Coordinates of C-alpha atoms in Angstrom, one line a residue:
Chain A
M1 CA -97.9 57.3 -21.8
D2 CA -94.7 58.1 -20.1
I3 CA -91.4 56.4 -21.0
I4 CA -89.2 55.9 -18.0
R5 CA -85.6 54.7 -18.1
S6 CA -84.4 55.4 -14.6
V7 CA -85.0 52.9 -11.8
K8 CA -85.3 55.6 -9.2
D9 CA -87.8 57.6 -11.3
M10 CA -89.9 54.5 -12.0
Q11 CA -90.0 53.6 -8.3
Q12 CA -90.9 57.1 -7.2
L13 CA -93.7 57.5 -9.8
I14 CA -95.2 54.2 -8.5
I15 CA -94.9 55.2 -4.9
D16 CA -96.7 58.4 -5.6
Q17 CA -99.5 56.5 -7.4
K18 CA -99.8 54.0 -4.6
R19 CA -100.1 56.8 -2.0
K20 CA -103.1 57.9 -4.0
G21 CA -104.6 54.4 -3.5
K22 CA -104.1 53.3 -7.2
K23 CA -103.9 49.7 -8.1
I24 CA -100.9 48.8 -10.2
G25 CA -100.9 46.1 -12.9
F26 CA -97.5 45.1 -14.3
V27 CA -96.5 43.2 -17.4
P28 CA -92.8 42.4 -17.5
T29 CA -91.5 41.7 -21.0
M30 CA -88.4 41.4 -23.1
G31 CA -90.0 43.6 -25.8
F32 CA -90.6 42.8 -29.5
L33 CA -94.3 42.9 -28.4
H34 CA -96.8 40.7 -30.2
E35 CA -100.5 39.8 -29.7
G36 CA -99.6 37.6 -26.7
H37 CA -98.2 40.6 -24.9
E38 CA -101.2 42.7 -26.0
K39 CA -103.5 40.2 -24.3
L40 CA -101.5 40.5 -21.1
I41 CA -101.7 44.3 -21.3
Q42 CA -105.4 44.2 -21.9
N43 CA -105.9 41.9 -18.9
A44 CA -103.9 44.4 -16.8
R45 CA -105.8 47.4 -18.2
E46 CA -109.2 45.8 -17.2
N47 CA -108.3 45.1 -13.6
N48 CA -106.0 48.0 -12.5
D49 CA -105.8 51.8 -12.3
I50 CA -102.3 52.0 -13.6
V51 CA -100.7 49.7 -16.1
V52 CA -96.9 49.4 -16.3
I53 CA -95.0 47.4 -18.8
S54 CA -91.3 46.8 -18.7
I55 CA -89.0 46.1 -21.7
F56 CA -85.8 44.6 -20.6
V57 CA -83.8 41.9 -22.3
N58 CA -82.2 40.5 -19.2
P59 CA -78.7 39.2 -19.8
L60 CA -78.8 37.2 -16.6
Q61 CA -81.3 34.7 -18.0
F62 CA -79.4 33.9 -21.2
G63 CA -76.8 31.2 -21.2
P64 CA -73.4 31.9 -22.9
N65 CA -74.5 30.0 -26.0
E66 CA -78.0 31.5 -26.2
D67 CA -79.4 34.3 -28.2
F68 CA -79.0 37.4 -25.9
E69 CA -77.2 39.5 -28.5
R70 CA -79.5 38.6 -31.4
Y71 CA -82.7 38.5 -29.4
P72 CA -85.1 40.6 -31.6
R73 CA -85.6 44.2 -30.4
D74 CA -87.8 47.0 -31.9
E75 CA -88.4 49.9 -29.4
E76 CA -90.4 52.0 -31.8
H77 CA -92.8 49.2 -32.5
D78 CA -93.1 48.4 -28.8
K79 CA -93.9 52.0 -28.0
L80 CA -96.7 52.0 -30.6
I81 CA -98.2 48.7 -29.3
S82 CA -98.0 50.0 -25.7
E83 CA -99.6 53.3 -26.6
N84 CA -102.4 51.6 -28.6
N85 CA -103.1 49.4 -25.6
H86 CA -103.3 52.4 -23.2
V87 CA -100.2 51.6 -21.1
D88 CA -99.5 54.3 -18.5
F89 CA -95.8 53.8 -17.9
L90 CA -93.4 52.1 -20.3
F91 CA -90.3 51.2 -18.3
I92 CA -87.2 50.6 -20.4
P93 CA -84.1 50.5 -18.2
T94 CA -80.6 49.9 -19.6
V95 CA -78.5 46.9 -18.4
E96 CA -76.3 49.3 -16.5
A97 CA -79.4 50.8 -14.7
M98 CA -80.5 47.3 -13.6
Y99 CA -77.1 45.9 -12.8
P100 CA -74.9 48.9 -11.9
S101 CA -72.4 46.6 -10.2
E102 CA -71.8 42.9 -9.7
L103 CA -74.6 41.6 -7.4
A104 CA -73.8 40.4 -3.9
I105 CA -77.1 38.6 -3.6
A106 CA -77.4 35.4 -5.6
M107 CA -80.9 33.9 -6.0
D108 CA -81.2 30.3 -6.9
L109 CA -84.0 27.7 -7.3
T110 CA -84.2 24.3 -5.7
K111 CA -87.5 23.2 -7.1
R112 CA -89.5 23.4 -10.4
V113 CA -86.3 23.9 -12.4
D114 CA -84.6 20.6 -13.1
V115 CA -87.3 19.7 -15.7
L116 CA -88.5 21.1 -19.0
C117 CA -86.6 24.1 -20.1
G118 CA -84.6 24.3 -16.9
R119 CA -82.9 21.0 -17.7
T120 CA -81.0 22.5 -20.6
R121 CA -81.1 26.2 -19.9
E122 CA -78.8 26.1 -16.8
G123 CA -79.1 29.3 -14.7
H124 CA -82.0 30.6 -16.8
F125 CA -84.6 30.6 -14.1
S126 CA -82.1 32.0 -11.5
G127 CA -81.8 34.9 -13.9
V128 CA -85.5 35.2 -14.2
V129 CA -86.2 35.3 -10.5
T130 CA -83.4 37.7 -9.9
V131 CA -84.6 40.3 -12.4
L132 CA -88.3 39.8 -11.3
A133 CA -87.3 40.2 -7.6
K134 CA -85.8 43.6 -8.7
L135 CA -88.7 44.6 -11.0
F136 CA -91.3 43.7 -8.4
N137 CA -89.5 46.1 -5.9
I138 CA -89.2 48.8 -8.5
V139 CA -92.8 48.6 -9.9
L140 CA -94.5 47.5 -6.7
P141 CA -97.4 45.9 -8.6
D142 CA -100.7 44.6 -7.1
N143 CA -101.1 42.3 -10.1
V144 CA -98.6 40.8 -12.5
Y145 CA -99.5 39.1 -15.8
F146 CA -97.6 36.3 -17.5
G147 CA -98.4 34.2 -20.5
M148 CA -99.1 30.5 -20.1
K149 CA -96.8 29.7 -23.0
D150 CA -94.0 30.2 -20.5
A151 CA -95.7 27.8 -18.0
Q152 CA -92.5 26.9 -16.2
Q153 CA -91.8 30.6 -15.7
I154 CA -95.2 31.0 -14.1
A155 CA -94.5 28.1 -11.8
V156 CA -91.2 29.7 -10.8
V157 CA -92.8 33.1 -10.3
D158 CA -95.4 31.4 -8.2
S159 CA -92.6 30.2 -6.0
L160 CA -90.9 33.6 -5.9
I161 CA -94.1 35.3 -4.8
N162 CA -95.1 32.7 -2.2
D163 CA -91.6 32.0 -0.8
L164 CA -90.7 35.7 -0.4
N165 CA -94.2 36.9 0.5
Y166 CA -94.5 39.5 -2.2
P167 CA -97.9 41.2 -1.8
I168 CA -98.6 40.4 -5.5
Q169 CA -101.4 38.5 -7.3
L170 CA -100.0 36.3 -10.1
N171 CA -102.3 36.2 -13.1
P172 CA -101.6 33.6 -15.8
V173 CA -103.0 34.4 -19.2
P174 CA -103.9 31.8 -21.8
T175 CA -101.4 31.5 -24.7
V176 CA -102.4 33.5 -27.8
R177 CA -102.0 31.6 -31.0
E178 CA -101.8 32.3 -34.7
S179 CA -104.9 31.2 -36.7
D180 CA -103.2 27.9 -37.5
G181 CA -102.5 27.2 -33.8
L182 CA -98.8 28.2 -33.5
A183 CA -98.2 29.9 -30.2
K184 CA -97.3 33.5 -30.6
S185 CA -93.6 34.1 -29.8
S186 CA -91.0 36.8 -30.5
R187 CA -88.8 34.0 -31.6
N188 CA -91.2 32.9 -34.4
V189 CA -89.4 35.4 -36.7
Y190 CA -86.4 33.1 -36.7
L191 CA -88.4 30.4 -38.5
Q192 CA -87.5 29.5 -42.1
E193 CA -90.5 29.4 -44.5
Q194 CA -90.7 25.6 -44.6
E195 CA -90.3 25.4 -40.7
R196 CA -93.1 28.0 -40.3
K197 CA -95.4 25.7 -42.4
V198 CA -94.9 22.7 -40.1
A199 CA -94.6 24.5 -36.8
P200 CA -98.4 24.4 -36.0
S201 CA -98.0 20.6 -35.7
I202 CA -96.4 21.2 -32.3
F203 CA -99.7 22.4 -30.9
Q204 CA -101.6 19.7 -32.8
A205 CA -99.3 17.1 -31.1
L206 CA -100.2 18.5 -27.7
Q207 CA -103.9 18.4 -28.6
F208 CA -103.4 14.8 -29.8
G209 CA -102.0 14.0 -26.3
Q210 CA -104.8 15.8 -24.6
K211 CA -107.3 13.7 -26.7
M212 CA -105.7 10.6 -25.4
V213 CA -106.3 11.7 -21.8
I214 CA -109.9 12.6 -22.6
D215 CA -110.3 9.1 -24.2
G216 CA -109.1 7.5 -20.9
E217 CA -105.3 7.0 -21.3
K218 CA -103.8 7.8 -17.8
N219 CA -100.2 6.6 -18.5
P220 CA -97.9 9.6 -19.1
V221 CA -95.2 7.4 -20.7
I222 CA -97.5 6.2 -23.4
I223 CA -98.9 9.7 -24.1
V224 CA -95.4 11.2 -24.3
K225 CA -94.3 8.6 -26.8
E226 CA -97.3 9.3 -29.0
V227 CA -96.8 13.0 -28.9
E228 CA -93.1 12.6 -29.7
N229 CA -94.0 10.4 -32.7
F230 CA -96.5 13.0 -33.9
I231 CA -93.9 15.8 -33.7
L232 CA -91.2 13.7 -35.4
Q233 CA -93.6 12.7 -38.2
Q234 CA -95.1 16.1 -38.9
T235 CA -92.2 18.5 -38.5
T236 CA -88.5 18.9 -39.4
G237 CA -87.7 19.9 -35.9
K238 CA -85.5 18.1 -33.3
I239 CA -87.3 17.4 -30.0
D240 CA -85.7 18.9 -26.9
Y241 CA -88.3 17.3 -24.6
V242 CA -91.9 16.2 -24.3
E243 CA -92.9 15.9 -20.7
I244 CA -95.9 15.4 -18.5
L245 CA -95.5 16.7 -14.9
S246 CA -97.8 17.8 -12.1
Y247 CA -98.5 21.5 -12.3
P248 CA -97.4 23.9 -10.9
E249 CA -95.2 21.7 -8.8
L250 CA -93.5 20.2 -11.9
T251 CA -92.9 16.8 -10.3
P252 CA -93.1 13.5 -12.1
V253 CA -96.4 11.7 -12.2
Q254 CA -96.9 7.9 -12.5
T255 CA -100.5 8.3 -13.6
I256 CA -102.6 11.3 -14.6
N257 CA -104.9 11.7 -11.6
Q258 CA -104.3 15.5 -11.0
Q259 CA -103.6 18.7 -12.8
V260 CA -100.7 18.2 -15.2
I261 CA -98.7 20.0 -17.8
L262 CA -98.0 18.4 -21.2
A263 CA -95.1 20.5 -22.5
T264 CA -92.6 20.4 -25.4
A265 CA -89.6 22.2 -26.8
V266 CA -88.6 21.7 -30.4
H267 CA -85.4 22.9 -32.1
F268 CA -85.6 24.3 -35.6
K269 CA -82.6 25.7 -37.4
N270 CA -82.5 29.1 -35.8
A271 CA -85.4 28.9 -33.3
R272 CA -86.3 26.8 -30.3
L273 CA -90.0 26.8 -29.9
I274 CA -91.9 25.8 -26.7
D275 CA -95.6 25.1 -26.1
N276 CA -97.8 23.4 -23.6
I277 CA -101.2 22.7 -22.3
V278 CA -102.3 22.4 -18.7
I279 CA -105.1 19.9 -18.2
D280 CA -107.0 18.4 -15.3
H281 CA -107.2 14.6 -14.8
T282 CA -110.0 14.3 -17.3
G283 CA -108.1 16.1 -20.0
L284 CA -109.9 19.4 -19.8
I285 CA -107.9 22.6 -20.1
S286 CA -107.3 24.1 -16.6
K287 CA -108.2 27.7 -15.8
R288 CA -106.3 28.0 -12.6
I289 CA -102.7 27.4 -11.8
Chain B
M1 CA -100.6 48.2 20.3
D2 CA -101.8 45.3 18.2
I3 CA -100.2 41.9 18.3
I4 CA -100.3 40.1 15.0
R5 CA -99.3 36.5 14.4
S6 CA -100.5 35.9 10.8
V7 CA -98.4 36.9 7.8
K8 CA -101.5 37.7 5.7
D9 CA -103.0 39.9 8.5
M10 CA -99.8 41.8 9.0
Q11 CA -99.4 42.5 5.3
Q12 CA -103.0 43.6 4.9
L13 CA -102.8 45.9 7.9
I14 CA -99.7 47.6 6.4
I15 CA -101.2 47.8 2.9
D16 CA -104.2 49.6 4.4
Q17 CA -101.9 52.0 6.3
K18 CA -99.8 52.7 3.2
R19 CA -103.0 53.5 1.1
K20 CA -103.7 56.2 3.7
G21 CA -100.2 57.6 2.9
K22 CA -98.7 56.5 6.3
K23 CA -94.9 56.1 6.5
I24 CA -93.8 52.8 8.0
G25 CA -90.8 52.3 10.3
F26 CA -89.7 48.7 10.9
V27 CA -87.4 47.2 13.5
P28 CA -86.8 43.4 12.9
T29 CA -85.6 41.7 16.0
M30 CA -85.2 38.2 17.6
G31 CA -86.9 39.4 20.8
F32 CA -85.5 39.5 24.3
L33 CA -85.6 43.2 23.9
H34 CA -83.0 45.4 25.6
E35 CA -82.1 49.1 25.6
G36 CA -80.4 48.6 22.2
H37 CA -83.7 47.6 20.7
E38 CA -85.4 50.4 22.5
K39 CA -83.1 52.9 20.8
L40 CA -84.0 51.4 17.4
I41 CA -87.7 51.7 18.2
Q42 CA -87.3 55.3 19.4
N43 CA -85.5 56.2 16.2
A44 CA -88.4 54.6 14.2
R45 CA -91.0 56.4 16.4
E46 CA -89.4 59.8 15.7
N47 CA -89.3 59.4 11.9
N48 CA -92.4 57.4 10.9
D49 CA -96.2 57.4 11.3
I50 CA -96.5 53.7 12.0
V51 CA -93.9 51.6 14.0
V52 CA -93.7 47.9 13.5
I53 CA -91.4 45.5 15.3
S54 CA -91.1 41.9 14.6
I55 CA -90.0 39.2 17.0
F56 CA -88.8 36.1 15.2
V57 CA -86.0 33.8 16.2
N58 CA -85.2 32.7 12.6
P59 CA -84.0 29.1 12.5
L60 CA -82.5 29.7 9.0
Q61 CA -79.7 31.9 10.4
F62 CA -78.6 29.5 13.1
G63 CA -76.0 26.8 12.4
P64 CA -76.6 23.2 13.5
N65 CA -74.2 23.7 16.5
E66 CA -75.5 27.2 17.4
D67 CA -77.9 28.3 20.0
F68 CA -81.3 28.4 18.2
E69 CA -83.0 26.2 20.8
R70 CA -81.6 28.0 23.9
Y71 CA -81.7 31.5 22.4
P72 CA -83.3 33.6 25.2
R73 CA -87.1 34.3 24.7
D74 CA -89.5 36.3 26.9
E75 CA -92.6 37.4 25.0
E76 CA -94.3 39.1 28.0
H77 CA -91.3 41.2 28.7
D78 CA -91.0 42.1 24.9
K79 CA -94.7 43.1 24.8
L80 CA -94.1 45.4 27.8
I81 CA -91.0 47.0 26.2
S82 CA -92.9 47.5 22.9
E83 CA -95.9 49.0 24.6
N84 CA -93.8 51.4 26.6
N85 CA -92.0 52.5 23.5
H86 CA -95.3 53.2 21.6
V87 CA -95.0 50.5 19.0
D88 CA -98.1 50.2 16.8
F89 CA -97.8 46.7 15.5
L90 CA -95.9 43.9 17.2
F91 CA -95.5 41.1 14.7
I92 CA -94.8 37.6 16.2
P93 CA -95.1 35.0 13.6
T94 CA -94.5 31.3 14.2
V95 CA -91.8 29.3 12.4
E96 CA -94.6 27.6 10.5
A97 CA -96.2 30.9 9.4
M98 CA -92.8 32.1 8.0
Y99 CA -91.8 28.8 6.5
P100 CA -95.0 26.8 5.7
S101 CA -93.1 24.6 3.3
E102 CA -89.5 24.0 2.2
L103 CA -88.4 27.1 0.2
A104 CA -87.9 26.8 -3.5
I105 CA -85.9 30.1 -3.6
A106 CA -82.5 30.0 -2.1
M107 CA -80.7 33.3 -1.4
D108 CA -77.0 33.4 -1.0
L109 CA -74.3 36.0 -0.7
T110 CA -71.2 36.3 -2.8
K111 CA -69.7 39.5 -1.1
R112 CA -69.3 40.8 2.4
V113 CA -69.7 37.4 4.0
D114 CA -66.4 35.5 3.9
V115 CA -65.0 37.7 6.7
L116 CA -65.7 38.5 10.4
C117 CA -68.7 36.4 11.7
G118 CA -69.5 35.1 8.2
R119 CA -66.2 33.1 8.3
T120 CA -67.3 30.8 11.0
R121 CA -71.1 31.2 10.9
E122 CA -71.6 29.4 7.6
G123 CA -75.0 30.1 6.0
H124 CA -75.8 32.6 8.8
F125 CA -76.1 35.6 6.5
S126 CA -78.0 33.6 3.8
G127 CA -80.5 33.0 6.5
V128 CA -80.5 36.6 7.5
V129 CA -81.2 37.9 4.0
T130 CA -83.8 35.3 3.3
V131 CA -85.9 36.2 6.4
L132 CA -85.4 39.9 5.8
A133 CA -86.4 39.6 2.1
K134 CA -89.6 38.0 3.4
L135 CA -90.2 40.5 6.3
F136 CA -89.6 43.5 4.0
N137 CA -92.3 42.2 1.7
I138 CA -94.7 41.5 4.6
V139 CA -94.1 44.8 6.5
L140 CA -93.4 47.0 3.4
P141 CA -91.4 49.5 5.5
D142 CA -90.2 52.9 4.3
N143 CA -87.4 52.8 6.9
V144 CA -85.7 49.9 8.6
Y145 CA -83.5 50.2 11.7
F146 CA -80.6 48.0 12.7
G147 CA -78.0 48.4 15.4
M148 CA -74.4 49.0 14.5
K149 CA -73.3 46.2 16.9
D150 CA -74.2 43.9 14.1
A151 CA -72.2 45.9 11.6
Q152 CA -71.7 43.0 9.2
Q153 CA -75.5 42.4 9.2
I154 CA -75.9 46.1 8.2
A155 CA -73.4 45.7 5.4
V156 CA -75.3 42.7 4.2
V157 CA -78.7 44.4 4.5
D158 CA -77.3 47.3 2.5
S159 CA -76.5 44.7 -0.3
L160 CA -79.9 43.2 -0.1
I161 CA -81.7 46.6 -0.4
N162 CA -79.5 47.9 -3.2
D163 CA -79.1 44.7 -5.2
L164 CA -82.9 43.9 -5.2
N165 CA -84.0 47.6 -5.3
Y166 CA -86.2 47.5 -2.2
P167 CA -87.7 50.9 -1.8
I168 CA -86.4 51.1 1.8
Q169 CA -84.1 53.5 3.6
L170 CA -81.6 51.6 5.8
N171 CA -80.9 53.4 9.1
P172 CA -77.9 52.2 11.2
V173 CA -78.2 53.1 14.9
P174 CA -75.1 53.4 17.1
T175 CA -74.5 50.6 19.6
V176 CA -76.0 51.1 23.0
R177 CA -73.7 50.2 25.9
E178 CA -73.8 49.4 29.6
S179 CA -72.2 52.1 31.7
D180 CA -68.9 50.2 31.7
G181 CA -68.9 50.1 27.9
L182 CA -70.0 46.5 27.3
A183 CA -72.3 46.5 24.2
K184 CA -75.9 45.6 25.0
S185 CA -76.8 42.1 23.7
S186 CA -79.4 39.5 24.4
R187 CA -76.6 37.0 24.8
N188 CA -75.0 38.9 27.7
V189 CA -77.2 36.9 30.1
Y190 CA -75.1 33.9 29.2
L191 CA -72.0 35.5 30.8
Q192 CA -70.7 34.1 34.1
E193 CA -70.0 36.5 36.9
Q194 CA -66.3 36.7 36.4
E195 CA -66.7 36.9 32.6
R196 CA -69.1 39.8 32.9
K197 CA -66.5 41.7 35.0
V198 CA -63.8 41.5 32.2
A199 CA -66.2 41.7 29.2
P200 CA -65.9 45.6 29.0
S201 CA -62.3 45.1 28.1
I202 CA -63.5 44.1 24.6
F203 CA -64.7 47.7 23.9
Q204 CA -61.6 49.1 25.6
A205 CA -59.5 47.1 23.3
L206 CA -61.3 48.5 20.3
Q207 CA -60.9 52.1 21.7
F208 CA -57.2 51.3 22.2
G209 CA -57.0 50.4 18.5
Q210 CA -58.9 53.5 17.6
K211 CA -56.4 55.6 19.6
M212 CA -53.6 54.1 17.6
V213 CA -55.2 55.3 14.4
I214 CA -55.8 58.8 15.8
D215 CA -52.1 58.9 16.9
G216 CA -51.1 58.1 13.3
E217 CA -50.7 54.4 13.0
K218 CA -52.0 53.4 9.5
N219 CA -50.9 49.7 9.4
P220 CA -53.9 47.4 10.1
V221 CA -51.6 44.4 10.9
I222 CA -49.9 46.3 13.8
I223 CA -53.2 47.6 15.2
V224 CA -54.9 44.2 15.0
K225 CA -51.9 42.6 16.9
E226 CA -52.1 45.2 19.7
V227 CA -55.9 44.8 20.0
E228 CA -55.5 41.1 20.2
N229 CA -52.9 41.4 22.9
F230 CA -55.1 43.8 24.9
I231 CA -58.1 41.3 24.8
L232 CA -55.9 38.3 25.7
Q233 CA -54.3 40.2 28.6
Q234 CA -57.5 41.7 30.0
T235 CA -60.1 38.9 29.5
T236 CA -60.4 35.2 30.0
G237 CA -62.1 35.0 26.5
K238 CA -60.8 33.2 23.4
I239 CA -60.5 35.4 20.4
D240 CA -62.5 34.3 17.3
Y241 CA -61.2 37.3 15.3
V242 CA -59.9 40.8 15.3
E243 CA -60.1 42.3 11.9
I244 CA -59.8 45.7 10.1
L245 CA -61.7 45.9 6.8
S246 CA -63.1 48.6 4.5
Y247 CA -66.7 49.4 5.5
P248 CA -69.4 48.6 4.3
E249 CA -67.6 46.7 1.5
L250 CA -65.7 44.5 4.0
T251 CA -62.7 44.0 1.8
P252 CA -59.0 43.9 3.1
V253 CA -57.1 47.1 3.5
Q254 CA -53.3 47.5 3.2
T255 CA -53.3 50.9 5.0
I256 CA -56.1 52.9 6.7
N257 CA -56.9 55.6 4.2
Q258 CA -60.7 55.2 4.1
Q259 CA -63.6 54.3 6.3
V260 CA -62.9 51.0 8.1
I261 CA -64.4 48.7 10.6
L262 CA -62.3 47.4 13.6
A263 CA -64.3 44.4 14.7
T264 CA -63.9 41.5 17.1
A265 CA -65.6 38.4 18.3
V266 CA -64.6 36.8 21.6
H267 CA -65.7 33.4 23.0
F268 CA -66.6 33.0 26.6
K269 CA -67.8 29.8 28.1
N270 CA -71.5 30.1 27.1
A271 CA -71.5 33.3 25.1
R272 CA -69.8 34.6 22.0
L273 CA -69.7 38.4 22.1
I274 CA -69.1 40.7 19.2
D275 CA -68.3 44.4 19.1
N276 CA -66.9 46.9 16.6
I277 CA -66.2 50.5 15.8
V278 CA -66.4 52.1 12.4
I279 CA -63.9 54.9 11.9
D280 CA -62.7 57.2 9.2
H281 CA -59.1 57.4 8.1
T282 CA -58.2 59.8 10.9
G283 CA -59.7 57.5 13.6
L284 CA -62.9 59.4 14.2
I285 CA -66.1 57.5 14.6
S286 CA -68.1 57.5 11.4
K287 CA -71.8 58.5 11.3
R288 CA -72.7 57.2 7.9
I289 CA -72.4 53.7 6.5

């Protein structure tokens, strides 16, 4: 495994590989790798000749009151995980390498962002698409892999790829969970002991909502209310949102007669956790985006 | 020469060529090709294995009161010119192919645009970078070629490529002129007979300004004033702007002690003509951007 820190070196190494006809699989991450990331890497490994993962905590996608500075980092651990999962190139650029000067190009989003996490995390997805537009041009992947836990991010990346015609296949990968159902997340380390105990109720609440759809409930307002009640009763967290929207368009639905996302964000003392399920109109888990 | 109208076909043809190690040269145009475009194609032909030219009158870069509808078009002529200049792929997408649905990604510029043509053509350069971001991802060029007549466009493309890390070399090509000095432009056909006779004075005025720098004048305010007077005396046109700015940064200069652009736009009855020269601090024409 090669560790690359220079943008130009990374780009040139990939260009050389592509000239040889190699297929490139790319997993962009913010590091502090867990089993969710490993699943992404394994998917990339199975379907590409060369696997690249990037570790870059992107300042552009953090708000002024968010956790950029204290976002967990552990480069040695990440190297080990990458090596164990047979990554070819580990790309770890500095902030200065990615943003050598103030950008003249501003990328913004007019769809899929004024809902869910985009509602409170102003500018977050603009930062996400900007860094991904750059990373896609540096790593030139044939396939990119993102976890469904960040379902809104996947919807936004879908827009980026389609709107700007990137020659890239987007591969959403199902959320990896702890044995008790809690979605794997780098931010889980922030949970206090008691919070960690009740956190699996978030996924249980989503499953409860899914069961309502399977049992014939089509009204999103009623389901959202029940899911909120479940979370409030079972956890000590404060609900940021529970929403049901079309997916991946992320527009409001009056009745569940198409593929939808049931998503939630819950604040604990030092961690804001998100989770979701994407289901078809019968309540079954969707495989496609 | 192959004529391609589908975005997916164009992208796949290029991916196949790149897998064979071919170097791609790309000339994006709005068609109605003239000797200026031919010069770009010839530059591309000399330095690449595959030459692609696109013809696309991009609605996104025209303002509501601009000439999108009446912009001159002549596909048969363009095919002939392309064939004669040994183009490999002529890419002519429809508006629907390029913009199948309303974009979710909005690209904007925060530098290099509030001057020169960007001052009056609001949104013009946002439209330019958006369509080029798409075309670059469809044609995947190693080299792109733009004419120096559109010097601000080159400065903006330089930002696009650098800010978003496109693996593309930008090649500015000197402006091609009629024998009397008028810069070649698709819009010259709009000139009335009398206007056409005086139009070469635009370039003469710029050369007059250049001569002042060579003779030691360093004050941009004085030079701009003299160039304006020259244009007003020698033509029937209405001056949109005469400006001297650093190049390619396009920031104001107090004194000419670096590479600058001396640029002008002049309105005639049915045509707005632009021209410029880029000179170093001694007044000599610059070769680099």
